Amino acid sequence: MQGASVTHQKLRVYKGASRAHFTSLQEQRALTVFNPLKIYYTMAPYTLTYFAVKGRCGALKMMLADYGQQLKENLVTFEQWGQGDIKASCLFGQLPKFEDGDLVLYQSNAMLRHLGRKHGAYGKNDCEASRIDMMNDSVEDLRLKYIKMIYQEYETGKEAFIKDLPNQLKPFEAILAKNKSGFLVGDQISFADYNLFDLLLNFKVLSSSCLDSFPALKSLVDKTAARPKIKALLECDTFKKMPINGNGKQ
Ligand code: 6SG
């Protein structure tokens, strides 16, 4: 079974932790985020359309992997994007686009919230949910600073960004250290934890020692990376090889 039909009626058994099925149809590819310990009917309930970068979708992929969910991935090349038709079809002229059945979502943080709501990663009550929103908004603020540095001022701004990173990380460290569970809010993982984890992985690539004086953040990274299905995703070649950013800088 090839190409677009990857989402239909196929039984697949994954044994190794680093095997990913990868199939292509013309310019598009369907990538399966998989649970290596289980047998799947590869009926992907979710579809992601995005560039071939981790970019704004690392956290989403980690969440889905952790929940043992399938993801069909449509990869858009920069050349295709430049032609304009796909951009014109997107509600706000941007990717990622995420589909859950008939629901079509744009905005990466709306996607994280949707999955958090559906898969029990949005706190145990309204107060926890609001605090998770607060933390995720702050992760977004920091991600925007990172993206600006990467795309607009890598050569001139990288060192200053790394120098200022401790100031940026301090509030997250304080929250994590205060909340003994190891998660940002409450006693279970939320979409904000996955989002922070994903961003911290990028920071470690930028500056390998950046978490040395942040034990709680380091622990969040180590524990999240050790969750078996996330570990399998991080070790999967297809995921590993995907660049973090669209301009090759990291
Ligand atoms: C870029 O910014 O990859 N979407 C991006 N860029 C294309 O024409 N608030 C929403 C959200 O959270 C932000 C969406 C986000 O979902 S992601 C997008 O659609 C546009 O605006 C980061 C990324 N950038 C690489 C990229 C591909 C095409 C344009 C930017 C590489 C750089 C320039 C050309 C090729 Fe490029």
XYZ file of N, CA and C and ligand atoms in Angstrom:
786
model
N 0.845 -1.199 0.000
C 0.000 0.000 0.000
C 0.879 1.248 0.000
N 0.621 2.163 -0.865
C 1.540 3.298 -1.043
C 0.866 4.641 -0.838
N 1.695 5.640 -0.662
C 1.299 7.038 -0.717
C 0.119 7.390 0.151
N -0.851 8.066 -0.468
C -1.963 8.631 0.290
C -2.749 7.560 1.023
N -2.674 6.321 0.545
C -3.456 5.269 1.163
C -2.880 4.816 2.500
N -1.789 5.462 2.906
C -1.168 5.055 4.165
C -2.131 5.142 5.339
N -3.128 5.956 5.228
C -4.042 6.125 6.355
C -5.108 5.030 6.402
N -5.140 4.146 5.439
C -6.253 3.216 5.378
C -5.890 1.748 5.608
N -6.628 1.150 6.468
C -6.719 -0.302 6.627
C -5.421 -1.072 6.485
N -4.409 -0.616 7.074
C -3.199 -1.422 6.995
C -2.711 -1.774 8.392
N -2.419 -3.022 8.571
C -1.905 -3.477 9.855
C -0.392 -3.468 9.797
N 0.196 -2.815 10.759
C 1.645 -2.752 10.757
C 2.167 -3.099 12.143
N 3.259 -3.797 12.206
C 3.836 -4.131 13.503
C 5.196 -3.466 13.599
N 5.375 -2.680 14.635
C 6.664 -2.048 14.863
C 7.314 -2.716 16.054
N 8.523 -3.151 15.871
C 9.224 -3.781 16.998
C 10.343 -2.886 17.507
N 11.151 -2.353 16.585
C 12.294 -1.546 17.007
C 11.860 -0.163 17.440
N 12.691 0.434 18.278
C 12.348 1.778 18.761
C 12.696 2.840 17.728
N 13.476 2.509 16.728
C 13.912 3.561 15.821
C 13.398 3.352 14.391
N 12.338 2.575 14.247
C 11.814 2.363 12.906
C 10.598 3.240 12.649
N 10.656 3.948 11.579
C 9.486 4.733 11.199
C 9.120 4.361 9.770
N 7.834 4.258 9.520
C 7.434 4.014 8.154
C 7.377 5.338 7.429
N 7.907 5.376 6.248
C 7.958 6.627 5.501
C 7.553 6.315 4.082
N 6.522 6.943 3.596
C 6.077 6.649 2.254
C 5.793 7.951 1.531
N 5.915 7.947 0.204
C 5.735 9.226 -0.472
C 4.802 9.115 -1.669
N 4.170 10.192 -2.005
C 3.342 10.282 -3.190
C 3.615 11.643 -3.790
N 4.244 11.645 -4.972
C 4.668 12.889 -5.612
C 5.367 13.783 -4.587
N 4.872 14.987 -4.392
C 5.570 15.915 -3.500
C 5.211 15.703 -2.037
N 4.167 14.948 -1.793
C 3.710 14.821 -0.420
C 4.196 13.533 0.219
N 4.373 13.590 1.515
C 4.782 12.392 2.221
C 3.892 12.182 3.418
N 3.660 10.930 3.717
C 2.903 10.625 4.922
C 3.862 9.981 5.911
N 3.961 10.567 7.041
C 4.892 10.084 8.057
C 4.096 9.603 9.254
N 4.470 8.478 9.751
C 3.735 7.945 10.878
C 4.525 8.136 12.162
N 3.945 8.842 13.102
C 4.520 8.902 14.443
C 3.952 7.685 15.149
N 4.808 6.819 15.635
C 4.310 5.521 16.026
C 4.649 5.160 17.451
N 3.911 4.241 17.942
C 4.216 3.640 19.230
C 4.926 2.329 18.938
N 6.207 2.233 19.259
C 6.963 1.048 18.861
C 6.563 -0.209 19.621
N 5.803 -0.056 20.682
C 5.472 -1.214 21.508
C 4.129 -1.827 21.143
N 3.403 -1.217 20.250
C 2.047 -1.688 19.983
C 1.822 -1.998 18.511
N 0.760 -2.698 18.277
C 0.348 -2.987 16.908
C -0.690 -1.937 16.522
N -0.565 -1.428 15.313
C -1.487 -0.381 14.891
C -2.280 -0.746 13.664
N -3.489 -0.344 13.629
C -4.172 -0.155 12.372
C -3.840 1.277 12.005
N -3.196 1.481 10.872
C -2.697 2.826 10.594
C -3.789 3.725 10.023
N -4.830 3.873 10.773
C -5.882 4.815 10.418
C -5.566 6.087 11.191
N -4.797 6.975 10.565
C -4.368 8.167 11.292
C -5.552 9.095 11.515
N -5.854 9.401 12.757
C -6.979 10.312 12.982
C -6.591 11.762 12.760
N -5.307 12.017 12.762
C -4.839 13.396 12.683
C -3.951 13.596 11.455
N -4.089 14.778 10.844
C -3.234 15.132 9.711
C -2.584 16.487 9.975
N -1.293 16.545 9.707
C -0.553 17.797 9.866
C 0.029 18.196 8.515
N -0.206 19.422 8.105
C 0.417 19.957 6.896
C 1.404 21.033 7.330
N 2.654 20.836 6.975
C 3.696 21.764 7.454
C 4.943 21.592 6.598
N 5.906 22.470 6.813
C 7.198 22.349 6.144
C 7.981 21.201 6.789
N 9.038 20.746 6.106
C 9.856 19.646 6.636
C 10.846 20.169 7.672
N 10.313 20.774 8.706
C 11.129 21.248 9.837
C 10.406 20.884 11.124
N 11.167 20.867 12.228
C 10.487 20.661 13.514
C 9.695 21.923 13.847
N 10.357 23.068 13.709
C 9.689 24.357 13.819
C 8.677 24.446 14.943
N 7.445 24.735 14.554
C 6.384 24.923 15.540
C 5.612 23.646 15.843
N 6.099 22.519 15.349
C 5.294 21.298 15.509
C 5.982 20.206 16.317
N 7.142 20.504 16.894
C 7.828 19.480 17.694
C 6.986 19.029 18.873
N 6.435 19.989 19.592
C 5.661 19.643 20.794
C 4.426 18.823 20.435
N 3.778 19.205 19.358
C 2.586 18.475 18.911
C 2.933 17.019 18.579
N 4.045 16.824 17.895
C 4.449 15.454 17.541
C 4.806 14.652 18.785
N 5.420 15.313 19.748
C 5.769 14.599 20.985
C 4.515 14.215 21.764
N 3.553 15.112 21.802
C 2.297 14.782 22.485
C 1.634 13.577 21.833
N 1.529 13.622 20.513
C 0.847 12.532 19.819
C 1.589 11.218 19.991
N 2.911 11.279 19.924
C 3.696 10.061 20.136
C 3.434 9.521 21.538
N 3.454 10.415 22.521
C 3.278 10.004 23.915
C 1.910 9.356 24.139
N 0.927 9.805 23.393
C -0.420 9.231 23.526
C -0.639 8.068 22.571
N 0.418 7.643 21.887
C 0.285 6.502 20.979
C -0.627 6.791 19.800
N -0.686 8.064 19.398
C -1.571 8.453 18.305
C -0.824 8.510 16.976
N -1.522 8.160 15.929
C -0.958 8.251 14.588
C -1.053 9.676 14.068
N -0.103 10.032 13.230
C -0.145 11.338 12.568
C 0.210 11.173 11.102
N -0.684 11.612 10.249
C -0.334 11.664 8.825
C 0.268 13.034 8.565
N 1.425 13.046 7.938
C 2.113 14.307 7.744
C 2.230 14.651 6.270
N 1.684 15.775 5.877
C 1.862 16.286 4.505
C 2.965 17.330 4.539
N 4.058 17.011 3.892
C 5.186 17.943 3.920
C 5.131 18.880 2.715
N 5.200 20.159 2.985
C 5.160 21.170 1.928
C 6.578 21.704 1.728
N 7.055 21.668 0.496
C 8.400 22.211 0.245
C 8.323 23.739 0.169
N 9.465 24.393 0.396
C 9.485 25.850 0.311
C 9.155 26.299 -1.119
N 9.564 25.462 -2.078
C 9.270 25.780 -3.483
C 7.756 25.771 -3.718
N 7.083 24.729 -3.214
C 5.621 24.681 -3.358
C 4.975 25.879 -2.677
N 5.501 26.183 -1.496
C 4.947 27.313 -0.730
C 5.103 28.616 -1.511
N 6.247 28.761 -2.146
C 6.536 29.976 -2.901
C 5.584 30.177 -4.076
N 4.991 29.101 -4.557
C 4.048 29.234 -5.675
C 2.759 29.945 -5.255
N 2.465 29.902 -3.965
C 1.379 30.742 -3.456
C 0.018 30.103 -3.285
N -0.239 29.021 -3.994
C -1.590 28.431 -3.929
C -1.900 27.878 -2.540
N -0.917 27.207 -1.946
C -1.174 26.616 -0.617
C -1.356 27.744 0.394
N -0.500 28.747 0.312
C -0.612 29.907 1.222
C -2.010 30.526 1.106
N -2.468 30.691 -0.144
C -3.786 31.310 -0.365
C -4.910 30.463 0.240
N -4.662 29.161 0.359
C -5.707 28.275 0.887
C -5.731 28.246 2.418
N -4.697 28.822 3.042
C -4.612 28.768 4.511
C -5.308 29.986 5.121
N -6.081 29.750 6.151
C -6.915 30.799 6.751
C -6.140 32.081 7.037
N -4.961 31.964 7.642
C -4.162 33.158 7.942
C -2.900 33.212 7.077
N -2.905 32.450 5.992
C -1.772 32.484 5.065
C -0.512 31.832 5.609
N -0.689 30.973 6.628
C 0.490 30.339 7.229
C 0.244 28.875 7.559
N 1.329 28.151 7.693
C 1.301 26.780 8.204
C 1.898 26.816 9.609
N 1.638 25.837 10.444
C 0.992 24.545 10.206
C -0.534 24.603 10.119
N -1.038 23.553 9.472
C -2.469 23.283 9.423
C -2.670 21.893 10.019
N -3.687 21.757 10.842
C -3.905 20.488 11.536
C -5.358 20.078 11.338
N -5.549 18.802 11.005
C -6.916 18.319 10.802
C -7.211 17.142 11.722
N -8.329 17.247 12.385
C -8.845 16.164 13.222
C -10.248 15.892 12.699
N -10.348 14.938 11.783
C -11.632 14.715 11.120
C -12.048 15.969 10.376
N -13.255 16.464 10.669
C -13.757 17.658 9.976
C -13.204 18.955 10.553
N -12.582 18.854 11.705
C -12.049 20.069 12.335
C -10.727 20.463 11.683
N -10.669 21.688 11.187
C -9.427 22.204 10.601
C -8.920 23.328 11.492
N -7.685 23.186 11.947
C -7.114 24.199 12.837
C -5.855 24.805 12.232
N -5.732 26.122 12.380
C -4.473 26.814 12.170
C -4.071 27.347 13.544
N -2.834 27.747 13.687
C -2.253 28.240 14.937
C -1.775 27.068 15.809
N -0.464 26.950 15.904
C 0.141 25.796 16.589
C -0.303 25.675 18.052
N -0.494 26.807 18.728
C -0.893 26.699 20.138
C -2.350 26.255 20.297
N -3.189 26.610 19.335
C -4.571 26.102 19.353
C -4.567 24.578 19.181
N -3.631 24.099 18.378
C -3.502 22.645 18.170
C -3.091 21.952 19.469
N -2.124 22.558 20.164
C -1.684 21.969 21.437
C -2.839 21.946 22.436
N -3.603 23.025 22.468
C -4.737 23.086 23.409
C -5.786 22.039 23.054
N -6.049 21.900 21.765
C -7.032 20.911 21.319
C -6.618 19.511 21.774
N -5.352 19.187 21.540
C -4.879 17.849 21.930
C -4.828 17.710 23.443
N -4.480 18.798 24.123
C -4.486 18.768 25.587
C -5.879 18.464 26.118
N -6.880 19.112 25.542
C -8.277 18.894 25.953
C -8.709 17.452 25.683
N -8.353 16.966 24.508
C -8.812 15.631 24.109
C -8.103 14.509 24.844
N -6.843 14.731 25.183
C -6.039 13.625 25.710
C -5.629 13.829 27.169
N -6.349 14.689 27.870
C -6.120 14.808 29.315
C -4.823 15.483 29.693
N -4.414 16.486 28.913
C -3.186 17.218 29.248
C -3.495 18.711 29.372
N -4.640 18.995 30.034
C -5.057 20.399 30.192
C -5.533 20.632 31.625
N -4.877 19.963 32.587
C -5.179 20.175 34.004
C -6.430 19.444 34.466
N -6.619 19.485 35.806
C -7.747 18.730 36.383
C -8.971 19.606 36.649
N -8.786 20.906 36.572
C -9.905 21.818 36.804
C -9.624 23.142 36.094
N -10.590 24.075 36.181
C -10.451 25.341 35.452
C -9.231 26.142 35.899
N -8.963 26.123 37.206
C -7.814 26.907 37.701
C -6.514 26.357 37.136
N -6.376 25.041 37.153
C -5.161 24.445 36.568
C -5.082 24.781 35.083
N -6.225 24.692 34.381
C -6.226 24.990 32.940
C -5.760 26.421 32.688
N -6.207 27.347 33.525
C -5.807 28.751 33.340
C -4.320 28.938 33.612
N -3.815 28.237 34.607
C -2.375 28.341 34.884
C -1.550 27.688 33.769
N -2.077 26.622 33.209
C -1.400 25.988 32.060
C -1.386 26.965 30.880
N -2.513 27.666 30.659
C -2.557 28.688 29.598
C -1.487 29.745 29.830
N -1.395 30.202 31.078
C -0.414 31.242 31.419
C 1.008 30.756 31.090
N 1.308 29.530 31.510
C 2.658 29.017 31.257
C 2.895 28.842 29.762
N 1.892 28.357 29.053
C 2.098 28.144 27.620
C 2.259 29.472 26.878
N 1.531 30.487 27.309
C 1.692 31.808 26.688
C 3.124 32.321 26.893
N 3.692 32.009 28.042
C 5.064 32.447 28.298
C 6.065 31.634 27.484
N 5.767 30.355 27.273
C 6.618 29.554 26.382
C 6.558 30.164 24.979
N 5.356 30.559 24.575
C 5.202 31.173 23.238
C 6.003 32.472 23.134
N 5.946 33.308 24.172
C 6.729 34.555 24.158
C 8.214 34.257 23.938
N 8.692 33.256 24.658
C 10.107 32.901 24.551
C 10.406 32.279 23.185
N 9.486 31.476 22.674
C 9.686 30.880 21.352
C 9.765 31.977 20.290
N 8.945 33.002 20.425
C 8.965 34.093 19.444
C 10.316 34.807 19.455
N 10.893 34.984 20.656
C 12.224 35.618 20.739
C 13.259 34.735 20.035
N 13.139 33.431 20.279
C 14.062 32.475 19.645
C 13.916 32.531 18.114
N 12.678 32.510 17.638
C 12.436 32.510 16.180
C 12.988 33.797 15.556
N 12.768 34.916 16.254
C 13.270 36.206 15.738
C 14.803 36.162 15.612
N 15.442 35.630 16.662
C 16.905 35.535 16.621
C 17.332 34.622 15.467
N 16.719 33.460 15.346
C 17.109 32.490 14.313
C 16.936 33.055 12.906
N 15.779 33.671 12.652
C 15.461 34.077 11.277
C 15.928 35.482 10.923
N 16.097 36.344 11.954
C 16.386 37.736 11.606
C 17.755 38.222 12.060
N 18.313 37.600 13.101
C 19.564 38.174 13.604
C 20.497 37.109 14.174
N 20.552 35.981 13.493
C 21.371 34.879 14.017
C 22.832 35.318 14.194
N 23.404 35.891 13.153
C 24.828 36.248 13.204
C 25.114 37.319 14.256
N 24.247 38.302 14.332
C 24.505 39.435 15.238
C 23.892 39.233 16.623
N 22.871 38.387 16.736
C 22.126 38.328 17.998
C 22.248 37.048 18.795
N 22.908 36.045 18.223
C 22.956 34.736 18.892
C 23.631 34.819 20.271
N 24.789 35.468 20.323
C 25.523 35.508 21.600
C 24.722 36.245 22.674
N 24.101 37.354 22.284
C 23.292 38.121 23.248
C 22.097 37.291 23.714
N 21.519 36.532 22.802
C 20.378 35.679 23.157
C 20.802 34.649 24.206
N 21.944 34.014 23.975
C 22.437 32.992 24.910
C 22.767 33.632 26.260
N 23.323 34.817 26.214
C 23.703 35.518 27.441
C 22.474 35.856 28.288
N 21.394 36.192 27.602
C 20.177 36.602 28.309
C 19.293 35.405 28.692
N 19.652 34.236 28.178
C 18.799 33.056 28.388
C 18.515 32.763 29.867
N 19.515 32.852 30.753
C 19.220 32.600 32.177
C 18.089 33.476 32.706
N 18.056 34.746 32.306
C 16.964 35.629 32.751
C 15.613 35.130 32.242
N 15.609 34.624 31.036
C 14.369 34.129 30.435
C 13.912 32.823 31.087
N 14.892 32.013 31.491
C 14.560 30.680 32.019
C 14.197 30.697 33.502
N 14.648 31.730 34.199
C 14.469 31.799 35.653
C 13.020 31.580 36.111
N 12.039 32.260 35.532
C 10.659 32.056 36.007
C 10.169 30.615 35.820
N 10.574 29.984 34.734
C 10.160 28.592 34.501
C 10.797 27.674 35.539
N 12.070 27.950 35.821
C 12.767 27.160 36.845
C 12.066 27.326 38.192
N 11.712 28.572 38.516
C 11.084 28.848 39.818
C 9.748 28.110 39.944
N 8.947 28.136 38.915
C 7.641 27.458 38.939
C 7.820 25.952 39.101
N 8.755 25.417 38.333
C 8.977 23.970 38.390
C 9.518 23.544 39.754
N 10.418 24.349 40.296
C 11.017 24.002 41.590
C 9.962 24.073 42.697
N 9.037 25.018 42.570
C 7.991 25.186 43.583
C 6.960 24.057 43.491
N 6.657 23.673 42.284
C 5.652 22.628 42.066
C 6.353 21.272 42.040
N 6.353 20.626 43.167
C 7.236 19.456 43.363
C 6.993 18.290 42.401
N 5.878 18.318 41.681
C 5.533 17.180 40.813
C 6.500 16.997 39.647
N 7.264 18.057 39.317
C 8.129 17.975 38.135
C 7.445 18.516 36.891
N 6.157 18.893 37.029
C 5.431 19.487 35.902
C 5.150 20.961 36.205
N 4.839 21.716 35.183
C 4.614 23.154 35.379
C 3.404 23.421 36.260
N 2.347 22.634 36.062
C 1.092 22.850 36.784
C 0.527 21.504 37.243
N 0.087 21.458 38.513
C -0.568 20.242 39.003
C 0.381 19.058 39.058
N -0.199 17.867 39.032
C 0.647 16.684 39.181
C 0.638 15.786 37.949
N 0.240 16.373 36.812
C 0.334 15.579 35.584
C 0.826 16.438 34.421
N 1.354 15.768 33.439
C 1.942 16.491 32.304
C 0.849 17.235 31.533
N 1.187 18.431 31.069
C 0.235 19.209 30.266
C 0.886 19.613 28.948
N 0.072 20.153 28.051
C 0.628 20.565 26.755
C 1.713 21.628 26.921
N 1.624 22.422 28.001
C 2.658 23.440 28.228
C 4.008 22.788 28.559
N 3.967 21.649 29.268
C 5.227 20.937 29.553
C 5.881 20.443 28.262
N 5.054 19.852 27.386
C 5.614 19.369 26.115
C 6.182 20.542 25.320
N 5.490 21.658 25.353
C 5.921 22.819 24.577
C 7.232 23.379 25.121
N 7.315 23.485 26.457
C 8.564 23.962 27.073
C 9.696 22.976 26.792
N 9.404 21.698 26.933
C 10.401 20.655 26.659
C 10.969 20.821 25.246
N 10.090 20.976 24.281
C 10.523 21.112 22.887
C 11.429 22.334 22.701
N 11.038 23.442 23.312
C 11.846 24.661 23.179
C 13.204 24.503 23.881
N 13.192 23.831 25.038
C 14.460 23.625 25.762
C 15.411 22.735 24.964
N 14.858 21.774 24.225
C 15.726 20.955 23.365
C 16.416 21.849 22.328
N 15.667 22.799 21.782
C 16.279 23.734 20.819
C 17.382 24.555 21.489
N 17.107 24.994 22.713
C 18.099 25.811 23.419
C 19.367 25.009 23.695
N 19.195 23.727 23.992
C 20.374 22.895 24.255
C 21.228 22.735 22.992
N 20.570 22.736 21.841
C 21.331 22.695 20.583
C 22.080 24.017 20.391
N 21.431 25.101 20.753
C 22.022 26.442 20.631
C 23.209 26.605 21.577
N 23.029 26.103 22.808
C 24.047 26.257 23.842
C 23.947 25.064 24.789
N 24.857 24.100 24.622
C 24.704 22.810 25.313
C 24.693 22.944 26.838
N 25.300 24.020 27.359
C 25.394 24.151 28.820
C 24.288 25.035 29.410
N 23.308 25.428 28.586
C 22.372 26.477 29.031
C 21.507 26.059 30.221
N 21.384 24.761 30.490
C 20.541 24.335 31.620
C 21.368 23.952 32.852
N 22.676 24.148 32.763
C 23.553 23.675 33.846
C 23.179 24.238 35.217
N 22.717 25.484 35.244
C 22.351 26.039 36.560
C 20.842 26.054 36.783
N 20.138 25.197 36.039
C 18.675 25.090 36.199
C 18.264 23.631 36.410
N 18.445 23.137 37.663
C 18.201 21.699 37.889
C 16.767 21.254 37.602
N 15.798 22.111 37.882
C 14.410 21.688 37.660
C 14.108 21.598 36.163
N 14.638 22.536 35.393
C 14.436 22.482 33.940
C 15.172 21.285 33.345
N 16.368 21.057 33.866
C 17.150 19.913 33.381
C 16.401 18.611 33.656
N 15.804 18.551 34.841
C 15.038 17.357 35.206
C 13.808 17.192 34.318
N 13.136 18.304 34.005
C 11.983 18.223 33.083
C 12.430 17.646 31.736
N 13.558 18.143 31.238
C 14.061 17.673 29.950
C 14.407 16.183 30.032
N 15.157 15.811 31.072
C 15.604 14.416 31.174
C 14.412 13.463 31.334
N 13.471 13.849 32.202
C 12.328 12.956 32.443
C 11.414 12.863 31.229
N 11.198 13.981 30.554
C 10.303 13.942 29.382
C 10.959 13.141 28.262
N 12.267 13.347 28.084
C 12.977 12.618 27.019
C 13.021 11.123 27.299
N 12.864 10.748 28.577
C 12.935 9.325 28.942
C 11.567 8.640 28.870
N 10.489 9.388 28.655
C 9.183 8.732 28.494
C 9.281 7.830 27.267
N 8.970 6.544 27.407
C 9.342 5.587 26.359
C 8.934 5.982 24.938
N 7.722 6.476 24.765
C 7.280 6.764 23.392
C 7.926 8.045 22.870
N 8.238 8.965 23.770
C 8.951 10.178 23.345
C 10.399 9.820 23.017
N 10.972 8.957 23.837
C 12.339 8.488 23.565
C 12.401 7.867 22.168
N 11.406 7.033 21.854
C 11.384 6.377 20.542
C 11.272 7.410 19.424
N 10.454 8.422 19.628
C 10.323 9.464 18.602
C 11.638 10.221 18.434
N 12.248 10.593 19.560
C 13.499 11.358 19.488
C 14.612 10.547 18.817
N 14.525 9.212 18.938
C 15.567 8.361 18.353
C 15.235 7.938 16.922
N 14.028 8.253 16.502
C 13.602 7.856 15.160
C 14.319 8.713 14.118
N 14.919 8.047 13.123
C 15.751 8.738 12.129
C 15.025 9.882 11.440
N 13.787 9.604 11.073
C 13.029 10.610 10.323
C 12.875 11.887 11.134
N 12.609 11.726 12.410
C 12.435 12.894 13.280
C 13.778 13.574 13.515
N 14.780 12.745 13.801
C 16.118 13.287 14.098
C 16.656 14.127 12.941
N 16.397 13.635 11.726
C 16.995 14.291 10.557
C 16.274 15.580 10.172
N 15.073 15.758 10.677
C 14.325 16.956 10.312
C 14.991 18.189 10.941
N 15.348 19.188 10.147
C 15.989 20.365 10.742
C 15.059 21.090 11.709
N 15.653 21.798 12.663
C 14.824 22.532 13.625
C 14.138 23.697 12.923
N 14.901 24.399 12.102
C 14.374 25.628 11.493
C 14.513 25.620 9.971
N 13.739 26.479 9.333
C 13.661 26.478 7.874
C 14.844 27.115 7.170
N 15.708 27.821 7.893
C 16.851 28.467 7.249
C 18.172 27.767 7.568
N 18.078 26.574 8.161
C 19.282 25.788 8.439
C 20.049 26.231 9.681
N 19.575 27.269 10.358
C 20.284 27.731 11.569
C 19.682 27.080 12.807
N 20.515 26.897 13.812
C 19.998 26.244 15.025
C 20.832 26.616 16.238
C 6.546 29.827 9.654
O 4.885 31.570 11.618
O 9.264 26.961 9.231
N 4.240 29.861 10.196
C 5.243 30.023 9.316
N 5.661 30.896 7.139
C 5.354 31.112 5.783
O 4.477 32.705 4.315
N 1.149 31.856 14.931
C 1.360 30.838 13.928
C 1.359 29.466 14.592
O 1.719 29.378 15.760
C 2.691 31.080 13.290
C 2.839 30.299 12.060
C 4.251 30.327 11.508
O 0.979 28.481 13.955
S 6.937 28.547 10.770
C 4.825 30.239 7.927
O 3.753 29.821 7.558
C 4.700 32.424 5.520
O 4.378 33.169 6.460
C 8.691 28.638 10.808
C 9.254 28.121 9.506
N 9.712 29.025 8.694
C 10.303 28.639 7.394
C 9.519 29.276 6.308
C 9.056 28.632 5.172
C 8.482 29.542 4.240
C 8.550 30.796 4.863
C 9.163 30.613 6.176
C 12.383 29.384 4.645
C 12.358 30.664 5.171
C 11.860 31.483 4.217
C 11.527 30.739 3.100
C 11.864 29.475 3.347
Fe 10.382 30.095 4.687
